[in-house]
mmCIF file of C-alpha atoms in Angstrom:
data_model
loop_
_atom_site.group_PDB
_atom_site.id
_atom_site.type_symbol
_atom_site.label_atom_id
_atom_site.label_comp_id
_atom_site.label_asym_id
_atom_site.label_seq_id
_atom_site.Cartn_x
_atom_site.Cartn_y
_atom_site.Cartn_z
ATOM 1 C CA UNK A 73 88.720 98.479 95.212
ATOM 2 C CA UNK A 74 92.162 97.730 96.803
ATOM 3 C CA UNK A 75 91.016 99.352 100.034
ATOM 4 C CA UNK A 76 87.879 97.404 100.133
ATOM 5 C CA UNK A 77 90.217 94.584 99.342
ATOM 6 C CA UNK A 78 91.595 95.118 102.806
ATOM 7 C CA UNK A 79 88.134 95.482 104.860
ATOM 8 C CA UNK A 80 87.665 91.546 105.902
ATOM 9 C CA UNK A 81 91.238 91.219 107.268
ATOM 10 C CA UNK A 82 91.371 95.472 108.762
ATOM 11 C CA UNK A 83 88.303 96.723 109.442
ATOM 12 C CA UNK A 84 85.443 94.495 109.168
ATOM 13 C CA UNK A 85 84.487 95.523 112.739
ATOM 14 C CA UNK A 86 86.015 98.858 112.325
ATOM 15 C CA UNK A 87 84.220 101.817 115.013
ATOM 16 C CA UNK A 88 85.621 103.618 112.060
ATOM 17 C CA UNK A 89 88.580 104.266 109.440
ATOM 18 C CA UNK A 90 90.264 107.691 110.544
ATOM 19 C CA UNK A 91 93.139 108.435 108.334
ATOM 20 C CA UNK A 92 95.410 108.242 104.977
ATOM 21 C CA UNK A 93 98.375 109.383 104.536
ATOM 22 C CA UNK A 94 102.088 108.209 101.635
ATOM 23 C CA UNK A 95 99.248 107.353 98.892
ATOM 24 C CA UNK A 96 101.264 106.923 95.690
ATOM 25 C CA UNK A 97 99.596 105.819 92.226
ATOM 26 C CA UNK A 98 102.107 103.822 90.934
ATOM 27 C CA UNK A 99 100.397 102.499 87.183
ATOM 28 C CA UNK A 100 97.196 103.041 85.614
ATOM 29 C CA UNK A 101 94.218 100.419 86.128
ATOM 30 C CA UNK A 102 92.120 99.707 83.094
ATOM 31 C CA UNK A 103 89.158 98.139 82.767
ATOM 32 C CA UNK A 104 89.678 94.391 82.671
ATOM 33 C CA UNK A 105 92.778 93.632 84.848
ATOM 34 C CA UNK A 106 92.497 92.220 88.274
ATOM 35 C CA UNK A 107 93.818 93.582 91.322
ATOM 36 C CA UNK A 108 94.885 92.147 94.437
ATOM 37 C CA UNK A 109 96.352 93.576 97.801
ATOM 38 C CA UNK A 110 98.309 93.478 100.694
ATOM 39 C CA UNK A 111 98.961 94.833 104.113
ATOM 40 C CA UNK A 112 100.969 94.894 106.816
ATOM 41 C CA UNK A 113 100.302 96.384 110.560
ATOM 42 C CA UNK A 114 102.898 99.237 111.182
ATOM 43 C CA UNK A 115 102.112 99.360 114.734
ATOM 44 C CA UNK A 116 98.593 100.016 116.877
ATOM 45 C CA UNK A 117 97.413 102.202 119.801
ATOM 46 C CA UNK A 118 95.031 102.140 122.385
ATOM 47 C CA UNK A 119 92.614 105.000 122.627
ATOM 48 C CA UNK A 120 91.698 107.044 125.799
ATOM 49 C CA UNK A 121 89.026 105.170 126.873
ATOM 50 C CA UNK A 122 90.458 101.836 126.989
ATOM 51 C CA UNK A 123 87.363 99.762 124.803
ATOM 52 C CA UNK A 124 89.099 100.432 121.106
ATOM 53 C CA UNK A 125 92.443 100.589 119.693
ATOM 54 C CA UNK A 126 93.951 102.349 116.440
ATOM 55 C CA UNK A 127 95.499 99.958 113.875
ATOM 56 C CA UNK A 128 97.962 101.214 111.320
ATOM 57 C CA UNK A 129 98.472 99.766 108.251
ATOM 58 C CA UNK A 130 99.848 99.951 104.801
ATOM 59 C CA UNK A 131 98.031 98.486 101.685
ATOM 60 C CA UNK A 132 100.067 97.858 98.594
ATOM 61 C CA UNK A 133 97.776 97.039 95.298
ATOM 62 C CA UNK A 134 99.060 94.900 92.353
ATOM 63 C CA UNK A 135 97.450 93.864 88.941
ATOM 64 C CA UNK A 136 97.719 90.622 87.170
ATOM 65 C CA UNK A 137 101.265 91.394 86.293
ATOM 66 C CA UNK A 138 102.084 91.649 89.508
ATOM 67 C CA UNK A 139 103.005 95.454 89.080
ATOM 68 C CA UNK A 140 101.988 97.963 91.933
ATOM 69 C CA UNK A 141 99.444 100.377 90.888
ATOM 70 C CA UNK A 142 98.617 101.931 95.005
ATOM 71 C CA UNK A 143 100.583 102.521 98.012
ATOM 72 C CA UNK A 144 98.927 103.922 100.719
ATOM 73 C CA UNK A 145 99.021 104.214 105.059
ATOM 74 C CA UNK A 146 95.780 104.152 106.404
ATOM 75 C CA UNK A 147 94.466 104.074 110.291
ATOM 76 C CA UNK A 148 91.422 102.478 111.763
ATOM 77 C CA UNK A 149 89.537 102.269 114.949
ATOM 78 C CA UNK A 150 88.609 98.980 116.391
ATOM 79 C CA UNK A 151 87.298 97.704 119.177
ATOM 80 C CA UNK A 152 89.186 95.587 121.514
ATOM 81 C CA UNK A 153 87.855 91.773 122.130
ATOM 82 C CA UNK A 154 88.248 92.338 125.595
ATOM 83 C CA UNK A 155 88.023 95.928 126.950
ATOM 84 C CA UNK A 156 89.233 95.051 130.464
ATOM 85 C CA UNK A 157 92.568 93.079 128.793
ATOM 86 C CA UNK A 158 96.245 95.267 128.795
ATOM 87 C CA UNK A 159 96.816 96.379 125.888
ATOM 88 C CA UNK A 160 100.252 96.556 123.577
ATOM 89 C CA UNK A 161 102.932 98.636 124.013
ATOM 90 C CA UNK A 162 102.329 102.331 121.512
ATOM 91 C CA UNK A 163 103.308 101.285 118.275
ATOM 92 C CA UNK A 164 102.055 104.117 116.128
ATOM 93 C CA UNK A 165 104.105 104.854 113.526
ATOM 94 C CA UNK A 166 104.952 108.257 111.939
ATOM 95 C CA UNK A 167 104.142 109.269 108.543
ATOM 96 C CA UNK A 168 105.563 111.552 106.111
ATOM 97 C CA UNK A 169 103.561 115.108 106.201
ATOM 98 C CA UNK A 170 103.139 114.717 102.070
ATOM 99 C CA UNK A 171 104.830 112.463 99.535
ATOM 100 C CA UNK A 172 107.614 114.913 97.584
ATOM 101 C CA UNK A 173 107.120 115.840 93.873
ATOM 102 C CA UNK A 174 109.878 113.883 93.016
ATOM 103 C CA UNK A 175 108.452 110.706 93.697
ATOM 104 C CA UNK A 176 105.101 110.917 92.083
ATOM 105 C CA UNK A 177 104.256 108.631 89.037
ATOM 106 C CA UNK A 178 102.351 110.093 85.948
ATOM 107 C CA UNK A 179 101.253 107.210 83.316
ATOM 108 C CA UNK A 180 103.523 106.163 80.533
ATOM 109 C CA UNK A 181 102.113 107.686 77.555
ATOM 110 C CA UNK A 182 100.538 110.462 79.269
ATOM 111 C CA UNK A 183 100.823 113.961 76.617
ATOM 112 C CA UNK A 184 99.084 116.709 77.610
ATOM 113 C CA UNK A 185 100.809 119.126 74.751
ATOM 114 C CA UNK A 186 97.902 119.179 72.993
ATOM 115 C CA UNK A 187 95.115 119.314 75.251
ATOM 116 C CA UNK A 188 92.125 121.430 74.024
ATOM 117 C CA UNK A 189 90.669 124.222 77.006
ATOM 118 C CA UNK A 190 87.656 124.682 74.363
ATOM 119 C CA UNK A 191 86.799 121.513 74.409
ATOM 120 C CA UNK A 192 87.278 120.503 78.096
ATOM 121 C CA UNK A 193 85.179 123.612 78.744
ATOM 122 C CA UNK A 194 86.774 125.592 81.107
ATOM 123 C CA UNK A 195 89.829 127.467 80.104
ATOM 124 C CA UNK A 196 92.184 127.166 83.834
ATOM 125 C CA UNK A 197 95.356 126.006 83.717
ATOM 126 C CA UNK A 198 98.415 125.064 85.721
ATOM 127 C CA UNK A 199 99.481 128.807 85.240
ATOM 128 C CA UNK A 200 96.954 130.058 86.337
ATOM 129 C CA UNK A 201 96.544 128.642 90.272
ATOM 130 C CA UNK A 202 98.844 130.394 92.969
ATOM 131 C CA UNK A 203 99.818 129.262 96.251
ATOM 132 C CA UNK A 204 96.964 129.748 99.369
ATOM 133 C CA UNK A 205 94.235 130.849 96.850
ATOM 134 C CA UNK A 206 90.900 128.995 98.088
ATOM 135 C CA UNK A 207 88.202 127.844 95.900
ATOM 136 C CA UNK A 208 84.500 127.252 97.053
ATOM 137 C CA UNK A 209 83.394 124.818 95.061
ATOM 138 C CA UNK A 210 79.538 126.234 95.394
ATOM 139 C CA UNK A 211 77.425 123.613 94.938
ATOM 140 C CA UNK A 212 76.394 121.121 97.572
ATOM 141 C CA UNK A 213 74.950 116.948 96.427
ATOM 142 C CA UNK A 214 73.326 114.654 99.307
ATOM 143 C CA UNK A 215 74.352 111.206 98.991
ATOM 144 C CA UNK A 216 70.927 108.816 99.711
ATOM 145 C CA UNK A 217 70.890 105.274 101.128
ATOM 146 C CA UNK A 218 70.949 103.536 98.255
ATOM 147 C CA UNK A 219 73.391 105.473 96.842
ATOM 148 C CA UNK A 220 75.983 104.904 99.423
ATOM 149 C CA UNK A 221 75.049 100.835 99.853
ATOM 150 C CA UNK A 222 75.565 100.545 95.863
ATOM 151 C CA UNK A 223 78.856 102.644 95.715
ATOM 152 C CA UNK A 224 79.953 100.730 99.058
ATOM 153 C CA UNK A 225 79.301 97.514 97.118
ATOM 154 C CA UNK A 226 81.086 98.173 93.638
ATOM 155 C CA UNK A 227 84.358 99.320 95.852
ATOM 156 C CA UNK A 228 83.553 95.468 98.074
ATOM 157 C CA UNK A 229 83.776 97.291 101.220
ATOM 158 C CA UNK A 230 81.912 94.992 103.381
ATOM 159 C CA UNK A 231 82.485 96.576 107.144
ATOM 160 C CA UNK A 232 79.783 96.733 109.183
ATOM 161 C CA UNK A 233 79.555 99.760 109.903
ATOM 162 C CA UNK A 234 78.217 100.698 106.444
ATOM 163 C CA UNK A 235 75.976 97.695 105.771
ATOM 164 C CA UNK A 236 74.729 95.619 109.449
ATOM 165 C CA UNK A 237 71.774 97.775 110.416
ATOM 166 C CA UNK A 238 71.200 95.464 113.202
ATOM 167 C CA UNK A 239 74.061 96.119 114.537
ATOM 168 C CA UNK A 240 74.021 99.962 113.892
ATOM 169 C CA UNK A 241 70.607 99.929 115.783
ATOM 170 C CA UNK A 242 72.837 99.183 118.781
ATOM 171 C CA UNK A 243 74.760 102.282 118.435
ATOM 172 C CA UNK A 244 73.331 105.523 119.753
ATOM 173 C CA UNK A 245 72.915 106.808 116.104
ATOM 174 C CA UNK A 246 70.814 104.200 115.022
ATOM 175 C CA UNK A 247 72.421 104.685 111.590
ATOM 176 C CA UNK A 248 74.756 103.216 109.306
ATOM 177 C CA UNK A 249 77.893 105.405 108.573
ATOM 178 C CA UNK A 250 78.272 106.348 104.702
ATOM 179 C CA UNK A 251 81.762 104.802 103.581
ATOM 180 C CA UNK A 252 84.512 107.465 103.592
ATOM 181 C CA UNK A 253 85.450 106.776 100.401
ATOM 182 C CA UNK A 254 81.962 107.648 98.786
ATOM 183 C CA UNK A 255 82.413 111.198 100.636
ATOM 184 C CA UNK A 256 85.884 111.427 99.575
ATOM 185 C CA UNK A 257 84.397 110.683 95.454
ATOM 186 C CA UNK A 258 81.650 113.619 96.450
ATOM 187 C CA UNK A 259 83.609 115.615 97.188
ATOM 188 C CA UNK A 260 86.000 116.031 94.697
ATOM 189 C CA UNK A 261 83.456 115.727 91.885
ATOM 190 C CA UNK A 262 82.049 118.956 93.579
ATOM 191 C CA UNK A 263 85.802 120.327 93.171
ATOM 192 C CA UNK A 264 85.305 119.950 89.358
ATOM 193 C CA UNK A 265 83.813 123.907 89.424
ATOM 194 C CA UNK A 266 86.279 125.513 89.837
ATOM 195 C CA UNK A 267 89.388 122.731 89.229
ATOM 196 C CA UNK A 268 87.946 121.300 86.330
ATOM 197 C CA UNK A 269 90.916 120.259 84.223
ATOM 198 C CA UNK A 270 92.227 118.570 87.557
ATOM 199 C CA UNK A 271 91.125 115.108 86.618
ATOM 200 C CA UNK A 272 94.241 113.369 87.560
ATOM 201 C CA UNK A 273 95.260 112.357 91.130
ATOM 202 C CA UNK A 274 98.744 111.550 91.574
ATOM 203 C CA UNK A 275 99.005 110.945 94.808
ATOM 204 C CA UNK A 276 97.233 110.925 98.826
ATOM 205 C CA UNK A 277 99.246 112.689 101.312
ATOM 206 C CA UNK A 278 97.060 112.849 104.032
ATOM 207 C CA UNK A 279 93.494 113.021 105.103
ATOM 208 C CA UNK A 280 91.060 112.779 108.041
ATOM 209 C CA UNK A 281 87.717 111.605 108.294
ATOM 210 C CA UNK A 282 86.867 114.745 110.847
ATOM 211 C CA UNK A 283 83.060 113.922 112.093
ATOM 212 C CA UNK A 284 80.937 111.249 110.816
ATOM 213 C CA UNK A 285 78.484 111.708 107.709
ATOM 214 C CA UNK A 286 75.186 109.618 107.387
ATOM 215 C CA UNK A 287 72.748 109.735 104.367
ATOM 216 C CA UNK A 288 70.899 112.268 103.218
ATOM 217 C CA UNK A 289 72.513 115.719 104.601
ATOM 218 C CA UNK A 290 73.960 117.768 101.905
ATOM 219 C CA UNK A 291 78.002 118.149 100.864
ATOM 220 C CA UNK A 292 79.254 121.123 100.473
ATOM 221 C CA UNK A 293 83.351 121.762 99.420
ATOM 222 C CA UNK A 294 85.966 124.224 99.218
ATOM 223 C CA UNK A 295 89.554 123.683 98.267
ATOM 224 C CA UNK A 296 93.014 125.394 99.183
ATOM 225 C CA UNK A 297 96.591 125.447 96.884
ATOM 226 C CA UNK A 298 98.917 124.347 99.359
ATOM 227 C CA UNK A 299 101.871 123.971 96.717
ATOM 228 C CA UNK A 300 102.817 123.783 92.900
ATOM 229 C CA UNK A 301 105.405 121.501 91.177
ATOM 230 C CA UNK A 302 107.115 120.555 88.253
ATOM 231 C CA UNK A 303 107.007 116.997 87.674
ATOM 232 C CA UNK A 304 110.349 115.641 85.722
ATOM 233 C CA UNK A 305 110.875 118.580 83.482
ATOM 234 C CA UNK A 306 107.754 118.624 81.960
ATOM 235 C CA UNK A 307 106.308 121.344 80.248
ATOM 236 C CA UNK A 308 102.711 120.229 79.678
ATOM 237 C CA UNK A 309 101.573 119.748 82.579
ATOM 238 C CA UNK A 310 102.488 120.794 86.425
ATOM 239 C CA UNK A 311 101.446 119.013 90.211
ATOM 240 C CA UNK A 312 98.823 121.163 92.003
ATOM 241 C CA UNK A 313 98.963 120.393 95.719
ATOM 242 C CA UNK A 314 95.245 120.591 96.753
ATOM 243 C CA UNK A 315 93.627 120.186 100.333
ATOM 244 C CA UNK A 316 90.032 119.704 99.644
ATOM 245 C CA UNK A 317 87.618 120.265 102.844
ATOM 246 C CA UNK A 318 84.179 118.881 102.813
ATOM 247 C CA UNK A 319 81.037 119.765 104.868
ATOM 248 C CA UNK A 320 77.453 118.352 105.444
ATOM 249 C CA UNK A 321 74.762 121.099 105.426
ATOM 250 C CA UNK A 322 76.622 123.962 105.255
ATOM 251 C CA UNK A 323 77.786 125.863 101.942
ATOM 252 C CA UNK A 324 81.635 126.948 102.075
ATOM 253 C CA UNK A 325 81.768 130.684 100.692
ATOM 254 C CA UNK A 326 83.019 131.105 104.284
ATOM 255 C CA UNK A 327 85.766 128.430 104.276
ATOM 256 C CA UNK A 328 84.802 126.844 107.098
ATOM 257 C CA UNK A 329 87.937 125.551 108.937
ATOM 258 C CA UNK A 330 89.934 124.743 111.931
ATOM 259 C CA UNK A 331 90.232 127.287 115.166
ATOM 260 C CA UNK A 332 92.968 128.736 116.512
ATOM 261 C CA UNK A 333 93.223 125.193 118.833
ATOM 262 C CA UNK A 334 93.125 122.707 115.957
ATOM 263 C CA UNK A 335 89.357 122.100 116.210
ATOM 264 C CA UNK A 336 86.820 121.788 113.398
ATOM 265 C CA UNK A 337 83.260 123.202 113.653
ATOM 266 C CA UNK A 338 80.790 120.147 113.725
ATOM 267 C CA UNK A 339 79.495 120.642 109.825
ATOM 268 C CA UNK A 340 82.851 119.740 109.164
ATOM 269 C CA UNK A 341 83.566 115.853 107.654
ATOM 270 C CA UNK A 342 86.774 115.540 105.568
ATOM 271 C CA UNK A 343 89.982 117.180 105.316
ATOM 272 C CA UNK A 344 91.640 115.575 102.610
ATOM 273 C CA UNK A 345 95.380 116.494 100.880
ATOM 274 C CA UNK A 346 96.356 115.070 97.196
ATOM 275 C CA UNK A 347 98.263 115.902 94.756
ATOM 276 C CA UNK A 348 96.805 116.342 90.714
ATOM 277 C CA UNK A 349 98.533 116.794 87.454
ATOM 278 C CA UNK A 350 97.391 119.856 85.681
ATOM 279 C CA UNK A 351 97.660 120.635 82.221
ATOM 280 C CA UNK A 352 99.874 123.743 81.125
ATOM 281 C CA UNK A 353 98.984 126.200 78.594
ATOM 282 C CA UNK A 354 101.096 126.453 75.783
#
């Protein structure tokens, strides 16, 4: 919601949205409160070919209250009004390569002494990941049309890319792209086998939207731990630091991945890095 918050002023006539990086959850949301957000343009670049531009920017989400709940860096492509016009001077800023441990947020309240493994049905615990393992997640889930407008519409993303089919027609696809975010939520509900008691993301320290995704092909995921973490002393819980890779029509028991020159194979749509708090056993 606070990123579609930040579509009419960003990326309303986004090519597309490329990038996240310094997400922090800073409070819980619940159901009733009303959020509001925020940004301000850390700097932009012009792209190769001299028609778009990347804009950087960071989005800071409050409730009623006025407390922070999200902090996030985010970086979009757009198209320039006038292609033939100079454009700024390089502004681009550099990010941090992943927030630290230290400065994640868990919820006040939050007590995961007591947490049941019968009951959440799958017995995995914070002990029991180790550093590189990699997890394919197995099954795959195609994300229709509809599915993708409604989603798009509950989040209030209105950019064109994802909604103006008349205007898509006009692009050599002919299609509408599927918001990021709905890939990013597909994705890591397909992490759930295998990562099951990882319900709670802490924080966003980087991601790419690799190669564009459009309706109906089929998601497949596999996940990597990239690090593990104690969070304030805590003894009920730990930080997993995931990266969660997601593909369209092709499964993942190979872990399909990057080449020796940094470039993904075309089935290829998200690489995504986060941070989730893990429940400890015992």
């Amino acid at each position: 919601v606070v990123f579609g918050k930040s579509v009419p002023d960003i990326s309303l006539n986004a090519v597309a949205n490329l990038g996240y990086a310094e997400g922090r959850f800073l409070a819980p949301v619940r159901a009733g409160d009303t959020l509001t957000a925020v940004s301000e343009v850390l700097g932009v670049k012009e792209t190769s070919n001299g028609k778009t531009g990347v804009v950087y920017v960071r989005t800071t989400g409050t409730n009623q209250d006025g407390v922070p709940v999200l902090s996030y860096v985010r970086w979009v492509m757009v198209r320039k009004r006038d292609a033939a016009a100079p454009a700024p001077v390089d502004s681009a800023p550099k990010t941090a390569p992943f927030v630290p441990a230290a400065d994640l947020v868990l919820p006040a309240g939050l007590d995961f002494s007591a947490y049941d493994f019968t009951l959440a049905g799958s017995p995995h615990a914070f002990q029991d990941y180790e550093v590189g393992e990699r997890i394919d997640h197995v099954d795959g889930m195609a994300i229709e049309e509809a599915e993708h407008q409604m989603a798009t519409r509950l989040y209030q993303n209105t950019a064109k890319v994802h909604f103006n089919q008349f205007e898509r027609a006009k692009d050599p696809t002919g299609r509408r792209l599927v918001y990021g975010g709905v890939v990013i939520s597909t994705a890591k509900a397909l992490s759930f086998n295998g990562l099951e008691n990882a319900g709670l993301i802490l924080g966003i320290n980087g991601g790419r939207h690799v190669n564009p995704y459009f309706a109906g092909a089929t998601v497949f995921a596999w996940s990597q731990v990239l690090d593990k973490a104690d969070i304030g002393g805590r003894r009920d819980l730990g930080a997993l630091r995931l990266r969660l890779v997601a593909t369209k029509d092709r499964p993942c028991a190979d872990f399909p991945d990057k080449d020796g020159e940094g470039r993904y194979p075309a089935e290829v749509i998200l690489d995504f890095d986060y941070w989730a708090a893990v429940p400890r056993r015992g």
